[in-house]
XYZ file of C-alpha atoms in Angstrom:
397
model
C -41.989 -57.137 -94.307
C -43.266 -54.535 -96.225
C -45.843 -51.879 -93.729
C -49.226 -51.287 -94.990
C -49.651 -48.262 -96.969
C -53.382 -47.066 -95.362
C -54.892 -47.649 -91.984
C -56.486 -51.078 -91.627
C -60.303 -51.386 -91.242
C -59.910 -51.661 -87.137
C -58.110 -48.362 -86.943
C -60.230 -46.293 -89.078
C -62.183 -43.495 -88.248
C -64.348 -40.967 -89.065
C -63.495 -37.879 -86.411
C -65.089 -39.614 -83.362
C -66.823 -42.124 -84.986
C -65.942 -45.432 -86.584
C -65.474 -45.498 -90.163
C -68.827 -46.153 -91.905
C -67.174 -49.524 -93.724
C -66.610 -50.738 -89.950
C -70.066 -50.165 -88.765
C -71.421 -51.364 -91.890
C -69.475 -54.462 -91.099
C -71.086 -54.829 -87.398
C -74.609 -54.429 -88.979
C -73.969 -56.805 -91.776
C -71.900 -59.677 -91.386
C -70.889 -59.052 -87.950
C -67.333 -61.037 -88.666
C -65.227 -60.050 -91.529
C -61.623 -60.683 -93.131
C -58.961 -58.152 -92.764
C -55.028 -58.019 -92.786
C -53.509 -56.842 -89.794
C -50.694 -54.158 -90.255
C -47.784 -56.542 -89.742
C -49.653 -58.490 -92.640
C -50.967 -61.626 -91.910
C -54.719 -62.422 -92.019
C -57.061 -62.386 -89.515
C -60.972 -62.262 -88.740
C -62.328 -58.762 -87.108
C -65.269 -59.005 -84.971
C -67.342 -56.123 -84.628
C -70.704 -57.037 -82.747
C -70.876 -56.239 -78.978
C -72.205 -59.391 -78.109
C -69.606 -61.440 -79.977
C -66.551 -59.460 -79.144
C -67.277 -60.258 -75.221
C -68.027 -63.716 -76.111
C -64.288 -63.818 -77.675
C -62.440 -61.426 -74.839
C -64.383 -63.570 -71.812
C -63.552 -67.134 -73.760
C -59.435 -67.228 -73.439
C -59.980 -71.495 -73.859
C -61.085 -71.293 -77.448
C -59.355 -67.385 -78.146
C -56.034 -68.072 -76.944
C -53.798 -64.934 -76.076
C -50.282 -67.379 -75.414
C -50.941 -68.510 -78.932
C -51.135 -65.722 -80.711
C -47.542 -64.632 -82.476
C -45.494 -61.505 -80.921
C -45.813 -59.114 -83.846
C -42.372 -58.687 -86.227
C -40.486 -61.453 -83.754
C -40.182 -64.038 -86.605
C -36.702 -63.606 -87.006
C -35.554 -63.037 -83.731
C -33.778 -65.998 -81.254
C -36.896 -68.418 -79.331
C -34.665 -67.300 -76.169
C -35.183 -63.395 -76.701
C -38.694 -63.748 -78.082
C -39.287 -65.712 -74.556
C -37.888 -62.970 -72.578
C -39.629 -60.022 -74.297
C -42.653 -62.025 -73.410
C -41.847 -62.805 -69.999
C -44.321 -60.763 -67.481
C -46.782 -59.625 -70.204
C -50.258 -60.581 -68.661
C -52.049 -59.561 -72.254
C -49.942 -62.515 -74.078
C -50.511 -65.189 -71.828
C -53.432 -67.542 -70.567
C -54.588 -69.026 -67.206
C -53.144 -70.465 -65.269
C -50.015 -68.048 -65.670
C -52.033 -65.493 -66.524
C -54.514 -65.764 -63.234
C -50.827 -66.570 -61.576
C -49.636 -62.673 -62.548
C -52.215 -61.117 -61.872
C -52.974 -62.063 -58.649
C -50.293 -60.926 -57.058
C -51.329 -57.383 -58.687
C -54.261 -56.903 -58.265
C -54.390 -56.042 -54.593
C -52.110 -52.871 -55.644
C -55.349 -51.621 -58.462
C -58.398 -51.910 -55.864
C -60.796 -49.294 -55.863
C -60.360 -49.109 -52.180
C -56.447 -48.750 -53.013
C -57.365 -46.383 -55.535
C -59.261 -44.095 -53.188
C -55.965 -44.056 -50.580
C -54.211 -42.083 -53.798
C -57.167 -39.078 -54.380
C -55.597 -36.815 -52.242
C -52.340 -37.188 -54.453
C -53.431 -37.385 -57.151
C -55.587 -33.945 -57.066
C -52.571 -32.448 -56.109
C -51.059 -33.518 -59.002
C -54.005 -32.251 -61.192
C -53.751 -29.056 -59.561
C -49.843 -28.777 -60.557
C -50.553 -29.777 -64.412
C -53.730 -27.109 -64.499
C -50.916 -24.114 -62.928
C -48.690 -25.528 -65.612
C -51.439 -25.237 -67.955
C -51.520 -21.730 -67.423
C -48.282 -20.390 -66.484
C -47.714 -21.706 -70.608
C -49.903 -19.021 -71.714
C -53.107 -19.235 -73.976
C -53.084 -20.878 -76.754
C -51.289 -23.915 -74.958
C -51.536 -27.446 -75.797
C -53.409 -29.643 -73.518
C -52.119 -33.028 -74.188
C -47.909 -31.301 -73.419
C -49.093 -29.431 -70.334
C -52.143 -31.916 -69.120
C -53.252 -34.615 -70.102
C -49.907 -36.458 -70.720
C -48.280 -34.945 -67.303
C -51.358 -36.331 -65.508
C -51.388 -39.818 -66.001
C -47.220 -40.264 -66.411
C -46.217 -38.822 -62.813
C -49.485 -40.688 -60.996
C -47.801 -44.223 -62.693
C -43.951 -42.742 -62.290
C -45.019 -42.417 -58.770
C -46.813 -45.315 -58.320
C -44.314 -48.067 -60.194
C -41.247 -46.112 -58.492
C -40.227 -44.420 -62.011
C -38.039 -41.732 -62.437
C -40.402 -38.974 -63.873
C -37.482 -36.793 -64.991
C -37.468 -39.819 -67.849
C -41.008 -39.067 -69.097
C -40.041 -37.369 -72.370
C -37.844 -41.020 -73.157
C -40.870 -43.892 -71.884
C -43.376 -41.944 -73.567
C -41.437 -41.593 -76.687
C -40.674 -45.650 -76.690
C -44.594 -45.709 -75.848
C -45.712 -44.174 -78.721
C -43.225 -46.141 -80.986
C -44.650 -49.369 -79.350
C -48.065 -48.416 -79.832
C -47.496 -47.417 -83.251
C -47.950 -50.148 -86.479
C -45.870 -48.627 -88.987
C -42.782 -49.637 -87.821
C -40.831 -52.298 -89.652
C -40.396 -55.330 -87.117
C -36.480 -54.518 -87.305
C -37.144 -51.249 -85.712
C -40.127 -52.239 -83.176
C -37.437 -54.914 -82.166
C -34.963 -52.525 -81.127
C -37.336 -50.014 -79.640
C -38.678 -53.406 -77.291
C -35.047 -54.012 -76.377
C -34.480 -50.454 -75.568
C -37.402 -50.303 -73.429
C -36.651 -53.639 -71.717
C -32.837 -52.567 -71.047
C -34.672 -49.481 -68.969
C -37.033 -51.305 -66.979
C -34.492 -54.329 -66.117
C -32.623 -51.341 -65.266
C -35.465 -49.872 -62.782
C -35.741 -54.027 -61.629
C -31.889 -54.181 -60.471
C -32.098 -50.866 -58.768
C -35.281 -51.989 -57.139
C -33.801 -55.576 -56.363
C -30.950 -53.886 -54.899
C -33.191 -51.408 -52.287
C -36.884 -51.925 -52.830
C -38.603 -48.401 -51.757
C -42.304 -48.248 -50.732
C -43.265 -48.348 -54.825
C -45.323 -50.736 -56.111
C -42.245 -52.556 -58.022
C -40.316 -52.361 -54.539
C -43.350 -54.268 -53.066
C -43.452 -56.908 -56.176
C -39.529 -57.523 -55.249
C -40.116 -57.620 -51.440
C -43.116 -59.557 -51.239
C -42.645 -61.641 -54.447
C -39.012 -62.033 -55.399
C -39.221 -65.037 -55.281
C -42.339 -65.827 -57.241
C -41.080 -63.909 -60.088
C -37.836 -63.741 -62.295
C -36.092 -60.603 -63.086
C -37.852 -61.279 -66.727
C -40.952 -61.243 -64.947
C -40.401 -58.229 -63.062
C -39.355 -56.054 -65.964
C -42.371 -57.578 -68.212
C -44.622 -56.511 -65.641
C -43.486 -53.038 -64.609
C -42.589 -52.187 -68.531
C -46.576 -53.369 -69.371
C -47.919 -51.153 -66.473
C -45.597 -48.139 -67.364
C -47.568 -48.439 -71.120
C -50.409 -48.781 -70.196
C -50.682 -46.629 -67.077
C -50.249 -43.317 -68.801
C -50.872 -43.646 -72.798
C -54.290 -44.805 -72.991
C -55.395 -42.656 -70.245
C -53.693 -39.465 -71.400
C -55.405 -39.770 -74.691
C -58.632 -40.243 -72.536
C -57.642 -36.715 -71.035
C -57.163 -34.995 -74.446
C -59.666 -36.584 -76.355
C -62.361 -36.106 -73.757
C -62.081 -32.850 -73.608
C -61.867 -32.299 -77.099
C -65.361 -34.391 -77.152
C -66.633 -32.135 -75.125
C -65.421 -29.136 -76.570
C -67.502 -29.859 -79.394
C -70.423 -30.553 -77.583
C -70.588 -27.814 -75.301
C -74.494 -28.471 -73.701
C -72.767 -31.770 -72.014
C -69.882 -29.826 -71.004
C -71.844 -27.606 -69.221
C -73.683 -30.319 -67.405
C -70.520 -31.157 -65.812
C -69.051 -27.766 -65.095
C -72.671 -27.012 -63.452
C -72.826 -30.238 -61.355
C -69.461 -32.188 -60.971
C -71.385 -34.778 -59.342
C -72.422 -36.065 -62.658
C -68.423 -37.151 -63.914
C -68.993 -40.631 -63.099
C -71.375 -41.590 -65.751
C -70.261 -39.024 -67.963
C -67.032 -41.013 -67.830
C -68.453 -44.012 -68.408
C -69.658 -42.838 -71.745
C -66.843 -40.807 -72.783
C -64.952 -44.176 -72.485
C -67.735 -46.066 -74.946
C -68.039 -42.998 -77.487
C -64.414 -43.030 -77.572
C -63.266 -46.142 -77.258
C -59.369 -45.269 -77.553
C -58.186 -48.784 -77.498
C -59.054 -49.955 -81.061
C -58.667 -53.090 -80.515
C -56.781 -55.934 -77.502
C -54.112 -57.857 -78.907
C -55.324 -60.764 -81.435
C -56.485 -63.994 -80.204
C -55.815 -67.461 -81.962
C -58.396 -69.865 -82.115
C -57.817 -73.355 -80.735
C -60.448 -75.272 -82.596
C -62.551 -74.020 -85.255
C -65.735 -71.512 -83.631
C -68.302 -70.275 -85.548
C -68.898 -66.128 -85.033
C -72.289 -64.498 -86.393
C -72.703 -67.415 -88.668
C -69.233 -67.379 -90.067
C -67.139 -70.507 -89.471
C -63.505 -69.930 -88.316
C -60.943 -72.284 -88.638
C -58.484 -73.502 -85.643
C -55.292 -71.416 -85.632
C -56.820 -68.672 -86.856
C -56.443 -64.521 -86.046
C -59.499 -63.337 -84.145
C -59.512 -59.195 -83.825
C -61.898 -57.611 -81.608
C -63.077 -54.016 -82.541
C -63.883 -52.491 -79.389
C -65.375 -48.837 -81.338
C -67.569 -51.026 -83.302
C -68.631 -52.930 -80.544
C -69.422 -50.265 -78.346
C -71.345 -48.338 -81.015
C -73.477 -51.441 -81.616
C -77.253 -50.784 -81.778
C -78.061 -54.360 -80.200
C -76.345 -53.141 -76.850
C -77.357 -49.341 -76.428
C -79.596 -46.846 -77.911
C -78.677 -44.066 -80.354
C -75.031 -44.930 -79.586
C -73.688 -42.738 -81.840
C -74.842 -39.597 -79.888
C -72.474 -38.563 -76.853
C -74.901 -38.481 -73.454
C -73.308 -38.107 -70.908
C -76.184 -38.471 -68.508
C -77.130 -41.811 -69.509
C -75.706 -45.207 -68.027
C -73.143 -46.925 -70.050
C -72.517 -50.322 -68.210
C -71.060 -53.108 -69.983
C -69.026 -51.008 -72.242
C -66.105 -52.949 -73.400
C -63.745 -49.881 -73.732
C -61.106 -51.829 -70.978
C -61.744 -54.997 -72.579
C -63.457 -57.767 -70.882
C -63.330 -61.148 -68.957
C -59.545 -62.029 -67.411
C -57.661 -59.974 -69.535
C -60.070 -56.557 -68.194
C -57.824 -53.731 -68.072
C -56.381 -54.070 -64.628
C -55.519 -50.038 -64.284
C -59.369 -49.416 -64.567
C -59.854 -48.158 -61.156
C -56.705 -46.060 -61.467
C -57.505 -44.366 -64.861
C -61.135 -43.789 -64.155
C -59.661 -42.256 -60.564
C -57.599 -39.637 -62.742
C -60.724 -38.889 -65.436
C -62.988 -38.298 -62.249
C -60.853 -36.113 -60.943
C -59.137 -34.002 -63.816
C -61.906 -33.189 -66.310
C -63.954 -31.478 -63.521
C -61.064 -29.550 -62.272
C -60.070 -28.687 -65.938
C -63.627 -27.285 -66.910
C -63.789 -25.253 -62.920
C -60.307 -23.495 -63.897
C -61.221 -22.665 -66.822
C -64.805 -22.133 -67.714
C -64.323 -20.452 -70.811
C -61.921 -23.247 -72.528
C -62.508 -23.273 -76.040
C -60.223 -24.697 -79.302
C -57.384 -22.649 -80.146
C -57.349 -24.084 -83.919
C -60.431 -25.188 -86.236
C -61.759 -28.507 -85.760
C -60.464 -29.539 -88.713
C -57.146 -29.168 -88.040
C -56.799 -31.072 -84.549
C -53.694 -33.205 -84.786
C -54.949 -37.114 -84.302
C -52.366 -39.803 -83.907
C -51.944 -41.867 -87.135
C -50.788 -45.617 -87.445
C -51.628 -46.437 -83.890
C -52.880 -49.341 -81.608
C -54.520 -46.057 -79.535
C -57.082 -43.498 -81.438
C -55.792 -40.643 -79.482
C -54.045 -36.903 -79.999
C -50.255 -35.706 -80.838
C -51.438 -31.974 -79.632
C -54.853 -30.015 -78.746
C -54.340 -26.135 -78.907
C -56.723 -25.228 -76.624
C -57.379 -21.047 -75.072
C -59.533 -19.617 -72.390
């Protein structure tokens, strides 16, 4: 199947913003037609209201229904195991199933036992930061080692194979690939993390995939196992090192908020909070397929249908906060839908808003003079990808 040749609507973007045909979307129809960039045609939701209504609803917006992009082709047997263990592409009950035997593991009050560690390992990136020498980039030295050796060490990961998961990571995030070669950048990832699942079958360690193997081996298959770990190894460092990179960049260019948290670190929670809405990296949760036909902002949708949820849109939306295109970061952004919403609610949240508390105040106390090394104009932003984030940020000091 032949890629798309531009970004579709749900990726675009203007800088930080959405584009202006997305918000003009939201504020008109609320629900409009789009191709998604495997090619088939779906329905893109933009209003805040209406994308939680579709995210919280997975009865009428199936996830289990929806197709496993560029899998046509392949054998029902393989297309079962690549699924196998992927809580985003299935429903309750399996869904509720999964996830409860992981969610103990991604309390806050789990999350807090990891602080101490994982300021160390802040500390270590921030020395590695500036043992590289000014002009460095950020993302190679920070905000990707951040995030990749908290989930190597939480999962049980080797992190001397970084530079390999986050290369398949970025491939697998990415929608320009034809489906031949997302298919064999799936398999490759699934042959390393069934290879992390035998060695962890073998002698479980302390990890969190030794526990899932002690305390669950029998609950779950080997298929299970390596769907799970593989989905946590994806998520549990892309999304939240381009969180890293982009927030600072954010607040690079808006320097009066950056002082605000250099000044008084006390205020990182809700500055998070809003750096995750302004942002919104995740431009979109997998597609949903409608089991019956639903009417969206007045717009009938037929059963069997794509639904597409635009999380930027949505969390720029006028009906749910004030001036939301202006980056606050004193004001209170609950209800954001930047991790999603309802069963399918991003279960790292804890984790990765753990590692945001914790690193952006320790970046801006090192150093207080951090400025861009380049012109705005020529910051490198990912292209093609499921996640609005950064290939490099030059950054001095």
């Amino acid at each position: 199947m032949e890629q798309a040749k531009e970004l579709p609507l749900q990726q675009r973007r203007n800088g930080f913003d959405p584009a202006e045909e997305l918000s003009r979307a939201r504020d008109g129809e609320g629900v409009v037609q789009v191709e998604t960039p495997w090619g088939l045609p779906a329905y893109l939701v933009c209003r805040h209201e209406d994308v939680r209504r579709v995210l919280s609803d997975p009865v009428q917006f199936s996830s289990a229904l929806t197709p496993l992009r560029g899998t046509g082709a392949l054998d029902p047997d393989e297309v079962a195991r690549l699924r196998a263990g992927q809580l985003i592409g299935v429903d309750p009950p399996e869904h509720t199933r999964l996830r409860r035997l992981l969610t103990p593991e991604f309390t806050v009050r789990r999350m807090r036992r990891l602080e101490p560690r994982i300021a160390e390992i802040v500390q270590t990136a921030l020395d590695d930061l500036e043992r590289a020498g000014k002009p460095a980039d950020l993302m190679a030295h920070f905000a990707l080692p951040v995030p990749s050796l908290v989930i190597c060490e939480l999962l049980g990961v080797p992190y001397a194979d970084r530079a390999e998961f986050q290369d398949r990571s970025t491939r697998l995030l990415g929608t320009s690939l034809s489906p031949e070669e997302l298919n064999a950048v799936r398999r490759e990832d699934r042959a390393y993390m069934a290879g992390l699942v035998a060695r962890a079958q073998a002698d479980p360690g302390q990890d969190l995939l030794g526990m899932l193997v002690r305390e669950h081996g029998d609950d779950l298959s080997a298929d299970e196992l390596t769907g799970v770990a593989g989905q946590l190894l994806l998520a549990g460092h892309e999304t939240t090192a381009h969180m890293l990179g982009l927030g600072t960049l954010a607040l690079l260019r808006h320097p009066d908020q950056m002082a605000m948290i250099r000044e008084d670190p006390a205020r990182i929670e809700p500055a998070v909070e809003e750096l995750l809405r302004w942002l919104s990296i995740s431009q979109s949760p997998p597609p949903r397929t409608t089991t019956t036909e639903v009417e969206i902002a007045g717009q009938v949708i037929p059963a069997g249908a794509l639904v597409i949820c635009s999380l930027p849109a949505a969390n720029r939306d006028p009906a749910f906060i004030g001036d939301p295109d202006r980056l606050d970061v004193t004001r209170e952004a609950a209800g954001h839908v930047a991790f999603g919403h309802g069963v399918h609610h991003c279960l790292g949240a804890p984790l990765a808003r753990m590692e945001m508390r914790l690193a952006f105040p320790a970046l801006l106390k090192r150093f207080p003079a951090l400025a861009l090394a380049d012109q705005y104009e020529q910051v490198d932003y990912l292209a093609f990808s499921v996640v609005f984030g950064l290939n490099s940020l030059r950054v001095t000091w």
